[in-house]
Tab-separated table of C-alpha atoms and ligand atoms in Angstrom:
chain	number	residue	atom	x	y	z
M	319	MET	CA	0.080	-0.105	-0.289
M	320	LYS	CA	1.084	3.717	-0.878
M	321	SER	CA	2.028	5.570	2.354
M	322	LEU	CA	0.115	8.635	1.299
M	323	ARG	CA	-3.804	8.020	0.595
M	324	VAL	CA	-5.739	11.319	-1.003
M	325	GLY	CA	-9.475	12.807	-1.309
M	326	ILE	CA	-9.885	15.409	-3.779
M	327	ILE	CA	-12.987	17.356	-4.117
M	328	GLY	CA	-14.458	18.758	-6.757
M	329	LEU	CA	-13.477	17.720	-10.554
M	330	GLY	CA	-13.280	20.563	-12.564
M	331	VAL	CA	-9.793	21.937	-12.168
M	332	GLY	CA	-9.124	19.409	-9.072
M	333	GLU	CA	-9.668	16.575	-12.170
M	334	GLY	CA	-5.461	18.270	-13.025
M	335	HIS	CA	-4.876	17.277	-9.205
M	336	ILE	CA	-5.322	13.374	-10.182
M	337	ALA	CA	-2.067	13.223	-12.187
M	338	GLY	CA	-0.437	15.412	-9.987
M	339	TYR	CA	-0.706	12.607	-7.206
M	340	GLN	CA	-0.433	10.506	-9.609
M	341	SER	CA	3.325	11.334	-10.250
M	342	HIS	CA	4.088	10.789	-7.200
M	343	PRO	CA	5.141	7.366	-6.119
M	344	ASP	CA	4.380	7.880	-2.790
M	345	CYS	CA	0.411	8.533	-2.771
M	346	GLU	CA	-2.796	6.953	-4.263
M	347	VAL	CA	-5.854	8.725	-4.625
M	348	VAL	CA	-7.944	6.992	-3.020
M	349	ALA	CA	-11.982	8.675	-3.128
M	350	LEU	CA	-13.202	11.352	-5.869
M	351	CYS	CA	-15.276	13.245	-4.408
M	352	ASP	CA	-18.226	15.670	-6.570
M	353	PHE	CA	-21.617	16.871	-5.818
M	354	SER	CA	-22.626	16.847	-9.588
M	355	ASP	CA	-24.325	13.483	-10.995
M	356	ASP	CA	-22.712	14.343	-13.938
M	357	LYS	CA	-19.199	14.725	-13.258
M	358	LEU	CA	-19.758	11.371	-10.935
M	359	ALA	CA	-20.554	9.857	-13.769
M	360	MET	CA	-17.685	10.995	-15.796
M	361	ALA	CA	-15.391	9.586	-13.141
M	362	LYS	CA	-16.620	6.017	-12.702
M	363	ARG	CA	-15.708	5.886	-16.380
M	364	GLN	CA	-12.404	7.858	-16.588
M	365	TYR	CA	-11.082	6.379	-13.205
M	366	PRO	CA	-12.550	2.856	-12.551
M	367	GLY	CA	-11.686	1.642	-9.108
M	368	ILE	CA	-11.128	5.074	-7.207
M	369	ARG	CA	-14.152	5.757	-4.766
M	370	LEU	CA	-16.663	8.198	-5.469
M	371	THR	CA	-19.055	10.050	-3.032
M	372	SER	CA	-21.615	13.398	-3.851
M	373	LYS	CA	-20.619	14.546	-0.495
M	374	ALA	CA	-17.318	15.710	0.798
M	375	ASP	CA	-17.931	15.540	4.357
M	376	GLU	CA	-17.742	11.677	4.294
M	377	LEU	CA	-13.910	12.516	2.761
M	378	LEU	CA	-13.364	14.776	5.311
M	379	HIS	CA	-14.063	12.643	8.279
M	380	ASP	CA	-12.662	9.293	6.681
M	381	PRO	CA	-9.408	8.623	8.776
M	382	ASP	CA	-7.741	6.050	5.988
M	383	ILE	CA	-7.375	9.477	4.107
M	384	ASP	CA	-4.105	11.724	4.752
M	385	ILE	CA	-4.200	14.175	2.332
M	386	VAL	CA	-7.377	16.189	1.407
M	387	SER	CA	-7.279	18.520	-2.301
M	388	ILE	CA	-10.534	21.291	-2.534
M	389	ALA	CA	-11.234	21.927	-5.435
M	390	SER	CA	-14.731	23.061	-4.809
M	391	TYR	CA	-16.380	26.531	-5.332
M	392	ASP	CA	-14.794	29.446	-3.608
M	393	ASN	CA	-17.366	29.444	-0.730
M	394	TYR	CA	-16.491	26.491	0.246
M	395	HIS	CA	-12.926	26.890	0.849
M	396	TYR	CA	-12.565	28.233	4.675
M	397	GLN	CA	-15.595	25.928	6.208
M	398	GLN	CA	-13.735	22.203	4.182
M	399	ILE	CA	-10.555	23.883	5.360
M	400	VAL	CA	-11.299	23.549	8.815
M	401	GLN	CA	-12.649	20.148	8.887
M	402	ALA	CA	-9.448	18.525	7.688
M	403	ILE	CA	-7.597	20.316	10.089
M	404	GLU	CA	-9.821	18.998	12.722
M	405	ASN	CA	-9.788	15.448	10.738
M	406	ASP	CA	-5.672	15.950	10.451
M	407	LYS	CA	-5.686	16.127	6.868
M	408	HIS	CA	-2.626	17.939	4.948
M	409	ILE	CA	-4.779	19.998	2.660
M	410	PHE	CA	-3.707	21.132	-0.940
M	411	VAL	CA	-6.841	23.943	-1.836
M	412	GLU	CA	-7.132	25.561	-4.972
M	413	LYS	CA	-6.989	29.670	-4.683
M	414	PRO	CA	-8.611	31.965	-3.031
M	415	LEU	CA	-6.874	30.302	0.614
M	416	CYS	CA	-11.280	31.483	1.841
M	417	LEU	CA	-13.235	35.113	0.857
M	418	TYR	CA	-13.031	36.072	4.320
M	419	GLU	CA	-10.182	37.813	6.491
M	420	ASN	CA	-11.754	36.468	9.679
M	421	GLU	CA	-11.894	32.891	7.981
M	422	ALA	CA	-8.091	33.440	7.406
M	423	ALA	CA	-6.870	34.517	10.613
M	424	HIS	CA	-8.973	31.239	12.160
M	425	ILE	CA	-7.430	29.061	9.658
M	426	ARG	CA	-4.108	30.415	10.666
M	427	GLN	CA	-4.219	29.493	14.235
M	428	LEU	CA	-5.781	25.940	13.746
M	429	LEU	CA	-2.668	25.181	11.749
M	430	GLN	CA	-0.745	26.378	14.409
M	431	GLN	CA	-2.212	23.841	17.123
M	432	LYS	CA	-1.492	21.146	14.428
M	433	PRO	CA	2.567	22.466	12.674
M	434	ALA	CA	2.266	18.635	11.991
M	435	LEU	CA	-0.124	19.405	9.244
M	436	LYS	CA	0.677	20.731	6.230
M	437	MET	CA	-0.744	22.975	3.703
M	438	SER	CA	-0.197	24.219	0.187
M	439	SER	CA	-2.168	26.818	-2.434
M	440	ASN	CA	-2.355	26.326	-6.243
M	441	LEU	CA	-0.717	29.575	-7.617
M	442	ILE	CA	0.335	27.866	-9.925
M	443	LEU	CA	2.490	30.751	-12.211
M	444	ARG	CA	5.152	29.873	-9.766
M	445	LEU	CA	6.061	26.642	-12.147
M	446	SER	CA	5.316	28.772	-15.566
M	447	PRO	CA	9.050	28.286	-17.246
M	448	ARG	CA	9.241	31.904	-18.771
M	449	PHE	CA	9.082	33.348	-14.821
M	450	LEU	CA	11.170	30.770	-13.854
M	451	GLN	CA	13.819	32.028	-16.091
M	452	LEU	CA	12.766	35.477	-15.178
M	453	LYS	CA	13.397	35.033	-11.969
M	454	ARG	CA	16.839	33.251	-12.480
M	455	MET	CA	17.602	36.877	-14.227
M	456	ILE	CA	16.331	38.515	-11.314
M	457	THR	CA	18.267	37.115	-8.669
M	458	ASP	CA	21.436	37.234	-10.972
M	459	GLY	CA	21.292	41.064	-11.387
M	460	LYS	CA	20.782	40.560	-15.080
M	461	LEU	CA	17.567	43.631	-14.417
M	462	GLY	CA	19.523	45.405	-11.841
M	463	GLN	CA	17.812	47.025	-9.686
M	464	LEU	CA	13.964	46.672	-9.809
M	465	PHE	CA	12.038	50.012	-9.464
M	466	TYR	CA	8.324	49.152	-11.206
M	467	VAL	CA	6.143	45.436	-11.318
M	468	GLU	CA	2.903	45.202	-13.012
M	469	GLY	CA	0.659	42.188	-13.924
M	470	ASP	CA	-2.128	42.218	-15.085
M	471	TYR	CA	-4.138	39.695	-15.228
M	472	ASN	CA	-6.186	39.205	-18.465
M	473	TYR	CA	-9.335	36.473	-17.856
M	474	GLY	CA	-10.777	36.486	-21.641
M	475	ARG	CA	-13.796	34.916	-19.962
M	476	LEU	CA	-16.885	37.441	-18.815
M	477	HIS	CA	-18.588	34.170	-19.400
M	478	LYS	CA	-17.314	32.381	-16.503
M	479	ILE	CA	-18.691	34.884	-14.468
M	480	THR	CA	-22.640	36.391	-15.477
M	481	GLU	CA	-23.370	32.167	-16.205
M	482	GLY	CA	-21.320	29.961	-14.276
M	483	TRP	CA	-20.959	29.588	-10.411
M	484	ARG	CA	-18.217	32.656	-9.320
M	485	GLY	CA	-21.131	34.588	-10.854
M	486	LYS	CA	-24.139	33.015	-8.100
M	487	ILE	CA	-22.334	32.382	-4.836
M	488	ASP	CA	-22.605	34.759	-1.934
M	489	PHE	CA	-19.564	36.638	-2.346
M	490	TYR	CA	-16.852	36.177	-5.224
M	491	SER	CA	-13.918	38.256	-6.167
M	492	VAL	CA	-12.160	39.131	-8.896
M	493	VAL	CA	-8.883	40.054	-6.785
M	494	TYR	CA	-9.437	36.792	-4.919
M	495	GLY	CA	-10.974	34.489	-8.026
M	496	GLY	CA	-7.613	36.154	-10.668
M	497	ALA	CA	-5.005	38.934	-9.062
M	498	VAL	CA	-4.337	36.949	-6.458
M	499	HIS	CA	-2.240	34.899	-9.215
M	500	LEU	CA	-0.032	38.234	-9.946
M	501	VAL	CA	-0.147	39.241	-6.302
M	502	ASP	CA	1.608	36.095	-6.150
M	503	LEU	CA	3.812	36.049	-8.959
M	504	LEU	CA	4.882	39.935	-8.144
M	505	LEU	CA	5.955	38.592	-4.186
M	506	TRP	CA	7.522	35.349	-5.296
M	507	LEU	CA	9.673	37.302	-7.986
M	508	THR	CA	11.151	40.257	-5.944
M	509	GLY	CA	11.177	38.747	-2.935
M	510	ASP	CA	9.965	41.950	-1.369
M	511	ARG	CA	6.762	42.332	0.956
M	512	ILE	CA	4.522	44.727	0.306
M	513	VAL	CA	3.216	47.219	2.663
M	514	GLU	CA	0.036	49.585	1.578
M	515	VAL	CA	-2.625	49.387	-1.330
M	516	ALA	CA	-4.886	51.882	-3.662
M	517	ALA	CA	-7.420	50.461	-5.680
M	518	TYR	CA	-10.056	50.642	-8.042
M	519	GLY	CA	-12.769	48.798	-9.585
M	520	ASN	CA	-16.227	48.778	-11.756
M	521	ALA	CA	-18.049	46.549	-13.023
M	522	ILE	CA	-18.920	48.316	-16.514
M	523	ALA	CA	-18.590	45.142	-19.003
M	524	SER	CA	-20.644	43.110	-16.919
M	525	ARG	CA	-23.188	45.722	-16.293
M	526	GLY	CA	-26.852	44.335	-16.995
M	527	LYS	CA	-25.682	40.632	-17.013
M	528	GLY	CA	-26.233	39.641	-13.774
M	529	PHE	CA	-23.044	39.889	-12.024
M	530	ARG	CA	-23.145	41.405	-8.685
M	531	TYR	CA	-19.372	42.773	-8.272
M	532	ASN	CA	-16.486	44.143	-9.434
M	533	ASP	CA	-15.411	42.537	-12.622
M	534	MET	CA	-11.805	44.897	-12.801
M	535	VAL	CA	-10.364	46.158	-10.448
M	536	VAL	CA	-6.833	47.936	-10.026
M	537	SER	CA	-4.916	48.439	-7.443
M	538	ILE	CA	-1.333	50.385	-6.665
M	539	LEU	CA	1.077	48.246	-4.884
M	540	LYS	CA	3.680	50.035	-2.427
M	541	PHE	CA	6.386	47.630	-1.161
M	542	LYS	CA	8.976	47.815	2.326
M	543	SER	CA	12.180	48.779	-0.289
M	544	GLY	CA	10.078	51.986	-1.610
M	545	LEU	CA	9.788	49.238	-5.131
M	546	ILE	CA	6.600	50.236	-6.143
M	547	GLY	CA	3.673	47.765	-8.176
M	548	LYS	CA	0.569	47.575	-9.608
M	549	VAL	CA	-1.929	44.703	-10.653
M	550	ALA	CA	-5.114	44.381	-12.044
M	551	ALA	CA	-7.995	41.708	-12.545
M	552	ASN	CA	-9.732	42.682	-15.673
M	553	PHE	CA	-12.198	40.198	-15.871
M	554	GLY	CA	-14.166	41.672	-18.864
M	555	CYS	CA	-11.961	42.616	-21.323
M	556	VAL	CA	-12.243	41.477	-24.827
M	557	TYR	CA	-9.148	39.486	-24.868
M	558	PRO	CA	-7.387	36.296	-24.561
M	559	HIS	CA	-6.578	34.448	-21.523
M	560	PHE	CA	-3.413	36.082	-20.442
M	561	HIS	CA	-1.047	36.756	-17.482
M	562	ALA	CA	0.469	40.254	-18.520
M	563	LEU	CA	4.120	41.008	-16.469
M	564	SER	CA	6.298	43.785	-16.771
M	565	ILE	CA	9.693	43.747	-14.901
M	566	TYR	CA	11.635	47.077	-15.134
M	567	GLY	CA	14.949	47.445	-13.443
M	568	THR	CA	18.069	49.823	-13.749
M	569	ARG	CA	19.585	48.147	-16.326
M	570	ALA	CA	16.775	46.061	-18.144
M	571	THR	CA	12.820	45.372	-18.680
M	572	PHE	CA	11.287	41.968	-18.620
M	573	VAL	CA	7.531	41.971	-20.710
M	574	ASN	CA	5.947	39.280	-21.132
M	575	GLY	CA	4.003	39.481	-24.490
M	576	LEU	CA	1.520	37.181	-26.558
M	577	GLU	CA	3.865	35.597	-28.824
M	578	HIS	CA	6.885	35.890	-26.446
M	579	ALA	CA	8.553	37.921	-24.046
M	580	THR	CA	10.815	40.454	-24.534
M	581	LEU	CA	13.970	41.672	-22.541
M	582	PHE	CA	15.506	45.265	-23.204
M	583	GLU	CA	18.520	45.474	-22.318
M	584	SER	CA	19.582	48.971	-23.845
M	585	ARG	CA	17.571	51.787	-24.404
M	586	ASP	CA	19.248	52.455	-27.619
M	587	PRO	CA	15.605	52.828	-29.831
M	588	ALA	CA	17.397	50.898	-32.742
M	589	GLN	CA	17.677	47.745	-30.078
M	590	THR	CA	14.412	45.673	-30.489
M	591	GLY	CA	15.240	44.061	-27.299
M	592	LYS	CA	15.737	39.632	-26.814
M	593	LYS	CA	12.992	37.471	-27.581
M	594	ILE	CA	12.390	34.849	-25.052
M	595	THR	CA	10.565	32.094	-25.856
M	596	THR	CA	10.792	29.744	-23.355
M	597	PRO	CA	6.958	28.490	-22.823
M	598	TYR	CA	4.754	29.660	-20.911
M	599	PRO	CA	2.024	28.922	-19.006
M	600	GLY	CA	3.452	25.409	-19.664
M	601	ILE	CA	2.306	24.071	-16.999
M	602	GLU	CA	-0.604	22.121	-15.934
M	603	LYS	CA	-2.688	22.695	-12.648
M	604	GLY	CA	-1.772	19.456	-10.710
M	605	GLU	CA	1.907	19.794	-11.318
M	606	LEU	CA	2.569	21.845	-7.607
M	607	ILE	CA	1.832	19.338	-5.948
M	608	TYR	CA	4.436	16.618	-6.500
M	609	SER	CA	6.346	19.155	-4.144
M	610	PHE	CA	3.447	19.675	-1.499
M	611	VAL	CA	3.446	15.805	-1.394
M	612	GLU	CA	7.601	15.682	-0.651
M	613	SER	CA	7.532	18.760	2.008
M	614	ILE	CA	4.563	16.277	3.546
M	615	LEU	CA	7.368	13.570	3.629
M	616	GLY	CA	9.693	15.663	5.454
M	617	ARG	CA	12.083	15.901	2.354
M	618	SER	CA	12.220	19.671	0.898
M	619	PRO	CA	9.732	22.931	1.202
M	620	ALA	CA	6.842	23.004	-0.829
M	621	GLU	CA	7.204	25.495	-3.293
M	622	VAL	CA	3.924	27.541	-1.914
M	623	THR	CA	4.521	27.714	1.580
M	624	VAL	CA	1.459	28.233	4.636
M	625	GLU	CA	3.433	31.224	5.082
M	626	ASP	CA	3.559	32.344	1.242
M	627	ILE	CA	0.126	31.740	1.168
M	628	PHE	CA	-1.214	33.923	3.895
M	629	GLN	CA	1.053	36.399	2.601
M	630	THR	CA	-0.560	36.571	-1.264
M	631	MET	CA	-4.120	36.459	1.132
M	632	SER	CA	-3.452	39.531	2.789
M	633	VAL	CA	-2.208	41.600	0.329
M	634	CYS	CA	-5.191	40.083	-1.692
M	635	PHE	CA	-7.963	41.209	1.466
M	636	ALA	CA	-6.134	45.371	1.581
M	637	ILE	CA	-6.701	45.550	-2.358
M	638	GLU	CA	-10.316	44.216	-1.937
M	639	LYS	CA	-11.304	46.307	0.889
M	640	ALA	CA	-9.610	49.515	-0.902
M	641	THR	CA	-11.760	49.108	-3.904
M	642	HIS	CA	-14.571	49.966	-1.150
M	643	GLN	CA	-12.811	53.490	0.418
M	644	SER	CA	-10.934	55.876	-1.281
M	645	ASP	CA	-7.938	55.807	1.380
M	646	SER	CA	-5.003	53.544	0.516
M	647	VAL	CA	-4.619	50.609	3.285
M	648	MET	CA	-1.921	49.537	5.151
M	649	VAL	CA	-1.689	45.525	4.176
M	650	THR	CA	-1.689	43.255	7.881
M	651	TYR	CA	0.052	40.556	7.391
M	652	ILE	CA	-2.268	37.370	8.830
U	874	NAD	N1	-5.486	27.698	-9.654
U	874	NAD	C1	-6.084	28.057	-10.841
U	874	NAD	O1	-5.352	28.273	-11.917
U	874	NAD	C2	-7.087	27.648	-10.739
U	874	NAD	C3	-7.680	27.732	-11.897
U	874	NAD	C4	-9.198	27.587	-12.001
U	874	NAD	C5	-10.099	27.093	-11.313
U	874	NAD	N2	-9.690	27.140	-9.774
U	874	NAD	C6	-10.115	27.558	-8.564
U	874	NAD	O2	-11.119	25.935	-8.562
U	874	NAD	C7	-11.537	25.748	-7.474
U	874	NAD	C8	-13.054	25.043	-8.642
U	874	NAD	O3	-13.111	25.576	-9.948
U	874	NAD	P1	-13.520	25.414	-11.082
U	874	NAD	O4	-13.190	26.164	-12.652
U	874	NAD	O5	-12.816	23.735	-11.303
U	874	NAD	O6	-14.653	25.356	-11.222
U	874	NAD	P2	-15.440	23.953	-12.039
U	874	NAD	O7	-17.088	24.559	-11.520
U	874	NAD	O8	-14.702	23.977	-13.901
U	874	NAD	O9	-15.975	22.474	-11.510
U	874	NAD	C9	-16.040	22.841	-9.754
U	874	NAD	C10	-16.427	21.517	-9.787
U	874	NAD	O10	-16.449	21.144	-8.105
U	874	NAD	C11	-18.123	20.482	-7.954
U	874	NAD	N3	-17.963	21.429	-6.635
U	874	NAD	C12	-18.286	22.603	-6.213
U	874	NAD	N4	-17.897	22.510	-5.102
U	874	NAD	C13	-18.294	21.581	-4.254
U	874	NAD	C14	-18.703	21.142	-2.692
U	874	NAD	N5	-18.583	21.717	-1.835
U	874	NAD	N6	-18.781	19.563	-2.970
U	874	NAD	C15	-18.329	18.241	-3.665
U	874	NAD	N7	-18.479	19.626	-5.198
U	874	NAD	C16	-18.484	20.623	-5.259
U	874	NAD	C17	-18.858	21.355	-8.682
U	874	NAD	O11	-19.979	19.858	-9.576
U	874	NAD	C18	-18.102	21.374	-10.130
U	874	NAD	O12	-18.235	20.039	-10.710
U	874	NAD	C19	-12.113	27.299	-7.382
U	874	NAD	O13	-11.761	27.724	-6.173
U	874	NAD	C20	-11.376	28.326	-8.338
U	874	NAD	O14	-11.134	29.251	-7.971
U	874	NAD	C21	-7.914	27.445	-10.041
């Protein structure tokens, strides 16, 4: 028998978690959960031999399960994380961790009481080969000192918030659902800390379509080192799904483009910059799971640690708060 037994809740992006666990020799996916009959029928055909259930509770209380992957709708994450911790299970949770600051603080407190439990989250852009290359260039000093960084999450799929579950749950935030990836990417790339944010939002693109929250949010970020930045969650754009990223340093500028990225190393207008064609995104949704399992086995830290999750979420909570007030918001780290 394999040493770690896994249950997965939610078979949308959660289906991608299966391959992540199966890629690890010490894991076995033993249960899948979805409250959709169609998804369970699909799972029965695709994954014979794996136990199926429509009730997340059943899986969260199963003493034979060591790891729970939570890929349910955003509004269920908190409650399922709490149950998982109470039942001594390691957790891989889709972003966002949860929807409210007090929920995050409670999760933090529960985890502190059970330090042996590991948790990671699917902040997947860190594994994109193109961004890994960028990270190495920053670390090696190729860009010089960073002074401005910006990341736009161009979602390009308005129908997902006007027609799907995202528009139907009690609260949905494009910051937590989209900008979270860029906030995490900027924190990881810079190794800096965001101390203060200001933000604006609107819902022009989804007007009259029944979506009750901002579909567009832009935020200015002040980092501890003096670096400044900007992130946007642009869910209404007429544009391909894309993570736009520009990193400006004193020696070079990196710009992620639709066709390829470019590294500009000269202010000479005759220089067009160096093409970077390293794959982007170039990753599958379950790829962070291998390092998460390694962390449970005590071999190496997960690519996305508990600290990373709380830092990213703390910034996202501040951005969401700033969209509702005219002043900037200091980031309170949970
Ligand atoms: N990391 C990423 O890049 C990424 C990408 C997409 C979605 N997500 C996140 O994954 C989660 C799911 O989104 P999705 O796009 O897969 O949605 P989806 O609608 O494609 O799939 C979700 C599935 O989970 C099931 N489900 C939801 N809540 C459940 C519950 N409480 N119990 C049992 N089954 C449940 C639904 O029936 C559905 O089949 C969201 O939190 C979303 O933010 C992350």
